[in-house]
Short mmCIF file of C-alpha atoms in Angstrom, two decimals:
data_model
loop_
_atom_site.label_atom_id
_atom_site.label_comp_id
_atom_site.label_asym_id
_atom_site.label_seq_id
_atom_site.Cartn_x
_atom_site.Cartn_y
_atom_site.Cartn_z
CA UNK H 25 122.33 98.36 112.03
CA UNK H 26 121.32 96.36 108.90
CA UNK H 27 118.04 97.08 107.19
CA UNK H 28 117.21 93.37 107.65
CA UNK H 29 117.76 92.10 111.17
CA UNK H 30 118.04 88.36 110.60
CA UNK H 31 116.96 86.25 113.55
CA UNK H 32 119.05 83.20 113.16
CA UNK H 33 117.39 81.52 116.15
CA UNK H 34 114.00 82.01 114.54
CA UNK H 35 113.59 78.66 112.86
CA UNK H 36 116.98 78.16 111.26
CA UNK H 37 117.63 75.16 113.43
CA UNK H 38 118.47 71.99 111.54
CA UNK H 39 115.84 69.24 111.64
CA UNK H 40 116.40 66.87 114.49
CA UNK H 41 118.42 69.33 116.56
CA UNK H 42 117.04 69.99 119.99
CA UNK H 43 115.84 73.50 120.58
CA UNK H 44 117.12 75.21 123.61
CA UNK H 45 114.64 77.94 124.64
CA UNK H 46 116.20 81.27 125.72
CA UNK H 47 117.57 81.01 129.24
CA UNK H 48 118.74 84.06 131.12
CA UNK H 49 117.47 86.13 134.01
CA UNK H 50 113.89 86.80 133.31
CA UNK H 51 111.79 88.52 136.05
CA UNK H 52 108.09 89.10 136.19
CA UNK H 53 106.94 92.66 136.86
CA UNK H 54 105.15 93.26 140.15
CA UNK H 55 101.71 94.72 139.65
CA UNK H 56 99.40 96.75 141.94
CA UNK H 57 95.71 96.29 142.23
CA UNK H 58 94.44 97.83 139.05
CA UNK H 59 91.24 98.30 137.03
CA UNK H 60 90.28 95.32 134.91
CA UNK H 61 91.16 95.55 131.23
CA UNK H 62 88.34 94.84 128.77
CA UNK H 63 87.88 93.55 125.23
CA UNK H 64 85.91 95.12 122.39
CA UNK H 65 83.47 93.12 120.29
CA UNK H 66 86.30 92.00 117.99
CA UNK H 67 88.05 90.47 121.00
CA UNK H 68 90.80 93.03 120.91
CA UNK H 69 92.68 93.97 124.00
CA UNK H 70 91.72 97.43 125.33
CA UNK H 71 93.77 98.37 128.46
CA UNK H 72 92.15 100.78 130.91
CA UNK H 73 93.80 103.78 132.40
CA UNK H 74 95.59 103.31 135.68
CA UNK H 75 98.46 104.69 137.66
CA UNK H 76 102.10 104.24 136.64
CA UNK H 77 103.06 100.66 137.43
CA UNK H 78 105.66 100.01 140.15
CA UNK H 79 109.17 99.02 139.15
CA UNK H 80 109.67 95.29 138.61
CA UNK H 81 110.75 93.13 141.50
CA UNK H 82 113.97 91.77 140.14
CA UNK H 83 114.11 89.08 142.82
CA UNK H 84 111.16 87.22 141.19
CA UNK H 85 112.27 84.81 138.54
CA UNK H 86 109.98 84.07 135.66
CA UNK H 87 110.19 80.92 133.54
CA UNK H 88 111.94 81.20 130.19
CA UNK H 89 109.77 81.86 127.16
CA UNK H 90 108.51 78.83 125.17
CA UNK H 91 110.08 78.36 121.76
CA UNK H 92 108.34 80.35 118.99
CA UNK H 93 105.57 78.75 116.97
CA UNK H 94 107.78 78.49 113.85
CA UNK H 95 110.18 76.27 115.84
CA UNK H 96 107.62 74.36 117.83
CA UNK H 97 105.43 73.56 114.81
CA UNK H 98 107.42 73.00 111.61
CA UNK H 99 105.60 72.75 108.31
CA UNK H 100 105.82 70.09 105.61
CA UNK H 101 105.67 71.58 102.12
CA UNK H 102 102.71 69.53 100.78
CA UNK H 103 100.92 72.21 98.72
CA UNK H 104 98.55 71.10 96.01
CA UNK H 105 99.14 72.60 92.57
CA UNK H 106 96.08 73.29 90.42
CA UNK H 107 95.67 74.90 87.03
CA UNK H 108 93.54 77.96 86.29
CA UNK H 109 90.05 76.93 85.31
CA UNK H 110 86.35 77.88 85.28
CA UNK H 111 83.74 76.33 87.59
CA UNK H 112 79.97 76.50 86.90
CA UNK H 113 78.02 76.89 90.16
CA UNK H 114 75.53 74.13 90.90
CA UNK H 115 72.44 74.36 93.08
CA UNK H 116 73.40 74.26 96.80
CA UNK H 117 77.06 75.27 96.19
CA UNK H 118 78.79 77.51 98.71
CA UNK H 119 82.05 79.30 98.24
CA UNK H 120 83.76 77.17 100.82
CA UNK H 121 82.42 73.99 99.22
CA UNK H 122 83.60 75.04 95.76
CA UNK H 123 87.08 75.78 97.16
CA UNK H 124 87.24 72.32 98.78
CA UNK H 125 86.16 70.69 95.52
CA UNK H 126 88.69 72.41 93.30
CA UNK H 127 91.55 72.68 95.84
CA UNK H 128 91.96 76.46 95.77
CA UNK H 129 91.55 78.97 98.60
CA UNK H 130 88.05 80.29 99.17
CA UNK H 131 89.36 83.82 99.73
CA UNK H 132 91.40 83.63 96.51
CA UNK H 133 88.35 82.58 94.54
CA UNK H 134 86.35 85.48 96.04
CA UNK H 135 89.12 87.96 95.14
CA UNK H 136 89.33 86.62 91.59
CA UNK H 137 85.62 87.02 91.02
CA UNK H 138 85.04 90.29 92.99
CA UNK H 139 82.70 88.54 95.41
CA UNK H 140 81.81 90.29 98.69
CA UNK H 141 80.52 88.74 101.93
CA UNK H 142 78.29 86.85 102.48
CA UNK H 143 79.61 85.35 99.13
CA UNK H 144 76.23 84.26 97.77
CA UNK H 145 76.48 82.09 94.69
CA UNK H 146 73.85 81.61 91.90
CA UNK H 147 73.28 78.37 89.97
CA UNK H 148 74.88 78.71 86.52
CA UNK H 149 77.30 81.42 87.72
CA UNK H 150 80.80 80.94 86.17
CA UNK H 151 83.63 81.32 88.67
CA UNK H 152 87.21 81.92 87.71
CA UNK H 153 89.47 79.52 89.68
CA UNK H 154 92.99 81.00 90.06
CA UNK H 155 95.69 78.40 89.59
CA UNK H 156 98.84 77.97 91.69
CA UNK H 157 100.19 76.17 94.75
CA UNK H 158 97.76 76.04 97.65
CA UNK H 159 98.85 75.05 101.13
CA UNK H 160 96.28 73.81 103.60
CA UNK H 161 96.91 75.53 106.94
CA UNK H 162 96.87 73.16 109.95
CA UNK H 163 96.36 74.17 113.61
CA UNK H 164 99.43 75.75 115.12
CA UNK H 165 101.21 76.52 111.82
CA UNK H 166 102.55 79.98 111.53
CA UNK H 167 103.22 82.22 108.57
CA UNK H 168 106.97 82.17 109.18
CA UNK H 169 107.03 78.31 109.28
CA UNK H 170 105.00 78.13 106.09
CA UNK H 171 107.31 80.62 104.40
CA UNK H 172 110.31 78.66 105.47
CA UNK H 173 108.90 75.36 104.25
CA UNK H 174 108.55 76.79 100.75
CA UNK H 175 111.58 79.06 100.66
CA UNK H 176 109.53 82.17 100.14
CA UNK H 177 109.03 85.44 102.02
CA UNK H 178 106.16 85.87 104.50
CA UNK H 179 105.63 89.33 102.98
CA UNK H 180 105.03 87.68 99.59
CA UNK H 181 102.48 85.27 101.08
CA UNK H 182 100.67 88.26 102.63
CA UNK H 183 100.61 90.00 99.19
CA UNK H 184 99.58 86.89 97.24
CA UNK H 185 96.60 86.24 99.56
CA UNK H 186 95.69 89.92 100.14
CA UNK H 187 95.98 89.46 103.98
CA UNK H 188 95.16 92.36 106.22
CA UNK H 189 96.11 93.38 109.81
CA UNK H 190 96.39 91.40 112.04
CA UNK H 191 97.41 88.80 109.37
CA UNK H 192 96.24 85.89 111.50
CA UNK H 193 95.97 82.58 109.69
CA UNK H 194 93.07 80.28 110.25
CA UNK H 195 93.39 76.49 110.33
CA UNK H 196 91.50 74.86 107.50
CA UNK H 197 92.18 77.74 105.10
CA UNK H 198 94.10 77.17 101.88
CA UNK H 199 96.59 79.89 101.08
CA UNK H 200 98.35 80.55 97.81
CA UNK H 201 102.16 80.03 97.86
CA UNK H 202 103.77 82.53 95.43
CA UNK H 203 106.66 81.48 93.19
CA UNK H 204 107.21 78.60 90.82
CA UNK H 205 105.62 75.17 91.19
CA UNK H 206 108.88 73.14 90.90
CA UNK H 207 109.58 71.48 94.25
CA UNK H 208 112.67 72.98 96.02
CA UNK H 209 115.36 70.98 97.73
CA UNK H 210 116.03 71.40 101.39
CA UNK H 211 119.21 73.38 100.56
CA UNK H 212 117.31 75.72 98.22
CA UNK H 213 114.58 76.35 100.83
CA UNK H 214 117.25 77.08 103.50
CA UNK H 215 119.13 79.46 101.23
CA UNK H 216 115.97 81.37 100.33
CA UNK H 217 114.61 81.59 103.77
CA UNK H 218 115.14 84.85 105.63
CA UNK H 219 113.23 86.23 108.58
CA UNK H 220 113.29 89.76 109.91
CA UNK H 221 111.50 91.76 112.54
CA UNK H 222 108.83 92.84 110.03
CA UNK H 223 107.75 89.14 109.69
CA UNK H 224 106.96 89.07 113.45
CA UNK H 225 105.40 92.56 113.41
CA UNK H 226 102.99 91.37 110.71
CA UNK H 227 101.74 88.29 112.46
CA UNK H 228 104.08 85.72 110.89
CA UNK H 229 104.93 84.29 114.27
CA UNK H 230 101.43 83.65 115.46
CA UNK H 231 100.02 80.11 115.27
CA UNK H 232 96.87 79.40 113.26
CA UNK H 233 93.63 78.56 115.15
CA UNK H 234 90.32 77.21 113.79
CA UNK H 235 87.85 79.60 112.28
CA UNK H 236 85.67 81.11 115.01
CA UNK H 237 88.15 80.45 117.84
CA UNK H 238 89.46 83.47 119.75
CA UNK H 239 92.88 84.15 121.14
CA UNK H 240 93.05 84.14 125.00
CA UNK H 241 92.97 87.46 126.76
CA UNK H 242 96.34 89.02 127.56
CA UNK H 243 97.35 88.92 131.29
CA UNK H 244 99.03 91.70 133.13
CA UNK H 245 101.05 89.07 135.07
CA UNK H 246 102.40 85.95 133.38
CA UNK H 247 103.37 83.17 135.88
CA UNK H 248 104.30 80.57 133.28
CA UNK H 249 105.28 80.66 129.64
CA UNK H 250 102.47 81.16 127.14
CA UNK H 251 102.31 77.98 125.07
CA UNK H 252 104.01 78.18 121.70
CA UNK H 253 100.78 77.21 119.87
CA UNK H 254 98.62 79.67 121.73
CA UNK H 255 98.09 82.90 119.69
CA UNK H 256 98.11 86.41 121.11
CA UNK H 257 95.01 88.55 121.36
CA UNK H 258 95.10 91.50 118.94
CA UNK H 259 95.49 94.87 120.72
CA UNK H 260 92.65 97.39 120.38
CA UNK H 261 92.81 100.78 118.74
CA UNK H 262 96.09 102.61 119.33
CA UNK H 263 96.02 105.71 121.56
CA UNK H 264 97.92 107.69 118.89
CA UNK H 265 101.03 108.74 120.86
CA UNK H 266 104.36 107.18 121.90
CA UNK H 267 106.59 108.17 124.79
CA UNK H 268 110.32 107.80 125.25
CA UNK H 269 111.38 104.30 126.38
CA UNK H 270 114.13 105.89 128.56
CA UNK H 271 113.95 109.22 130.28
CA UNK H 272 117.67 110.03 129.82
CA UNK H 273 120.43 109.31 127.37
CA UNK H 274 121.66 110.70 124.12
CA UNK H 275 120.71 109.53 120.63
CA UNK H 276 123.98 108.22 119.23
CA UNK H 277 122.65 106.67 116.06
CA UNK H 278 119.76 108.07 114.04
CA UNK H 279 117.21 106.47 111.78
CA UNK H 280 118.22 105.70 108.16
CA UNK H 281 121.44 105.27 106.27
CA UNK H 282 124.67 106.18 108.14
CA UNK H 283 127.87 107.61 106.75
CA UNK H 284 129.01 104.12 105.73
CA UNK H 285 125.73 103.41 103.96
CA UNK H 286 124.47 100.94 106.57
CA UNK H 287 120.88 101.45 107.43
CA UNK H 288 119.50 101.72 110.95
CA UNK H 289 115.82 100.79 111.25
CA UNK H 290 115.51 102.74 114.57
CA UNK H 291 117.53 104.93 116.90
CA UNK H 292 120.18 104.03 119.40
CA UNK H 293 120.24 105.72 122.78
CA UNK H 294 123.38 105.59 125.00
CA UNK H 295 122.29 104.74 128.60
CA UNK H 296 124.05 103.09 131.59
CA UNK H 297 123.80 99.34 131.91
CA UNK H 298 120.81 98.29 134.04
CA UNK H 299 118.65 101.30 133.10
CA UNK H 300 114.91 100.29 133.05
CA UNK H 301 113.50 100.24 129.47
CA UNK H 302 109.85 101.26 129.52
CA UNK H 303 107.03 100.50 127.15
CA UNK H 304 106.44 103.41 124.82
CA UNK H 305 102.66 102.79 124.75
CA UNK H 306 100.05 100.29 125.98
CA UNK H 307 100.18 96.97 124.26
CA UNK H 308 100.85 93.24 124.31
CA UNK H 309 104.29 91.55 124.14
CA UNK H 310 104.55 89.51 120.96
CA UNK H 311 108.13 88.32 121.14
CA UNK H 312 111.10 88.10 123.52
CA UNK H 313 114.57 86.64 123.02
CA UNK H 314 117.96 86.92 124.65
CA UNK H 315 120.37 86.27 121.84
CA UNK H 316 119.08 87.81 118.61
CA UNK H 317 122.02 88.41 116.24
CA UNK H 318 122.97 92.03 116.19
CA UNK H 319 120.40 92.98 118.82
CA UNK H 320 121.05 90.59 121.74
CA UNK H 321 118.19 90.83 124.27
CA UNK H 322 115.01 91.86 122.47
CA UNK H 323 111.33 92.64 123.31
CA UNK H 324 108.67 93.44 120.75
CA UNK H 325 105.31 95.01 121.72
CA UNK H 326 102.16 95.22 119.55
CA UNK H 327 100.12 98.34 120.07
CA UNK H 328 97.19 98.05 117.68
CA UNK H 329 96.37 99.76 114.38
CA UNK H 330 99.50 98.07 112.88
CA UNK H 331 101.98 99.66 115.28
CA UNK H 332 104.79 97.71 116.91
CA UNK H 333 107.71 98.82 119.05
CA UNK H 334 111.13 97.08 119.33
CA UNK H 335 113.60 97.28 122.16
CA UNK H 336 117.07 95.78 121.59
CA UNK H 337 120.49 95.32 123.38
CA UNK H 338 118.76 94.44 126.66
CA UNK H 339 120.77 92.68 129.32
CA UNK H 340 117.70 91.27 131.09
CA UNK H 341 114.03 90.69 129.99
CA UNK H 342 111.32 91.41 132.46
CA UNK H 343 108.22 90.42 130.56
CA UNK H 344 106.81 87.45 128.68
CA UNK H 345 105.14 86.86 125.35
CA UNK H 346 101.40 87.37 125.65
CA UNK H 347 101.73 89.79 128.54
CA UNK H 348 99.66 93.00 128.58
CA UNK H 349 101.81 96.04 129.40
CA UNK H 350 101.08 99.66 130.20
CA UNK H 351 102.88 102.70 128.92
CA UNK H 352 105.80 103.33 131.21
CA UNK H 353 106.00 99.76 132.46
CA UNK H 354 109.50 98.26 132.62
CA UNK H 355 110.06 95.70 129.91
CA UNK H 356 113.75 95.06 130.34
CA UNK H 357 117.10 96.39 131.62
CA UNK H 358 119.57 97.94 129.24
CA UNK H 359 122.82 96.37 128.29
CA UNK H 360 125.46 96.00 125.64
CA UNK H 361 124.35 92.78 124.06
CA UNK H 362 124.35 91.89 120.38
CA UNK H 363 126.56 94.09 118.26
CA UNK H 364 126.30 97.13 120.55
CA UNK H 365 129.60 98.98 120.93
CA UNK H 366 128.51 100.60 124.20
CA UNK H 367 125.70 100.22 126.69
CA UNK H 368 122.66 101.38 124.71
CA UNK H 369 119.03 100.82 123.71
CA UNK H 370 118.09 100.14 120.13
CA UNK H 371 114.54 101.34 119.71
CA UNK H 372 112.27 100.91 116.69
CA UNK H 373 108.75 101.83 115.67
CA UNK H 374 107.10 99.92 112.84
CA UNK H 375 103.84 100.53 111.01
CA UNK H 376 103.02 97.14 109.59
CA UNK H 377 106.45 95.82 108.57
CA UNK H 378 107.83 99.25 107.57
CA UNK H 379 110.23 100.92 110.04
CA UNK H 380 109.30 104.59 110.97
CA UNK H 381 111.71 107.13 112.30
CA UNK H 382 111.00 107.09 116.07
CA UNK H 383 111.97 110.81 116.35
CA UNK H 384 108.97 111.72 114.13
CA UNK H 385 106.61 109.97 116.60
CA UNK H 386 108.16 110.74 119.99
CA UNK H 387 107.59 114.00 121.91
CA UNK H 388 110.34 116.57 121.73
CA UNK H 389 112.71 116.50 124.65
#
């Protein structure tokens, strides 16, 4: 398994070509009457304890997922380039107002001048304005789409703007685009653009919403696809423990570099086709697809505190993006899709974008 799992379907579709959203047997999980989940003051999803969910009713067909935000809302590279300068604060100035006037990002100016909230300015104060390319984020634009538009890495945008978990962009904010200021050709941007699971795990696939708006609450049952431009609520604090996604099966590929030098970002577990794949912890589904190169059917679940779990080689997906899931709930059925050389599950755990050896986090069998 390659260290970078490139998702060719994830925005690498030529302009003007119709997007065909993933089709293939989806089924919604049947749910029993359960305690209501709640949200903490930061509007983070906090699932409540309840009994083990019943197995999914495979007779119930769910609609296919909507195309991801980076496909539904492409980005035009129209960043404004400014030079480094100094600004003298006038009476009545605010940080946001200064940023609008000079064309830089308010957060970048705050970082350059060691300003802390509530960012109070004093008349006569001299502010360093960091130069560079600044892109104005519009509603619905995602980090992955912005990275693709400029031929840079989403991870580099995170670093350049000092973004923190959950890495959600806000419409109306200007973000610094790293790299040179020379405009790139379409071919250069396409050649430079790469997307991996770490981009999705670090919020690159979530659409931007206006400052102050909140993501809708995750639902335990999803009867229709969550709109591409609707962001996902951030999960609450992580419980601190993961459980095996399958109860049987042997680990046939371990984490790290193999004998041939090829790196595996997770573990592979040999199991019969059609085995239910269970959520390793409470969380919210952030991505599903049926034809990811190398991994085939794929589900990604966000658990809070920067943790994400990944389930690949599925033959059938049973959940939808934006759905709240409980530990032990069936997410998919196992298969031999992608580059699997036998019926198996590819399972990853990530902290931020960094893969972590699942065997170090799972209980001993």
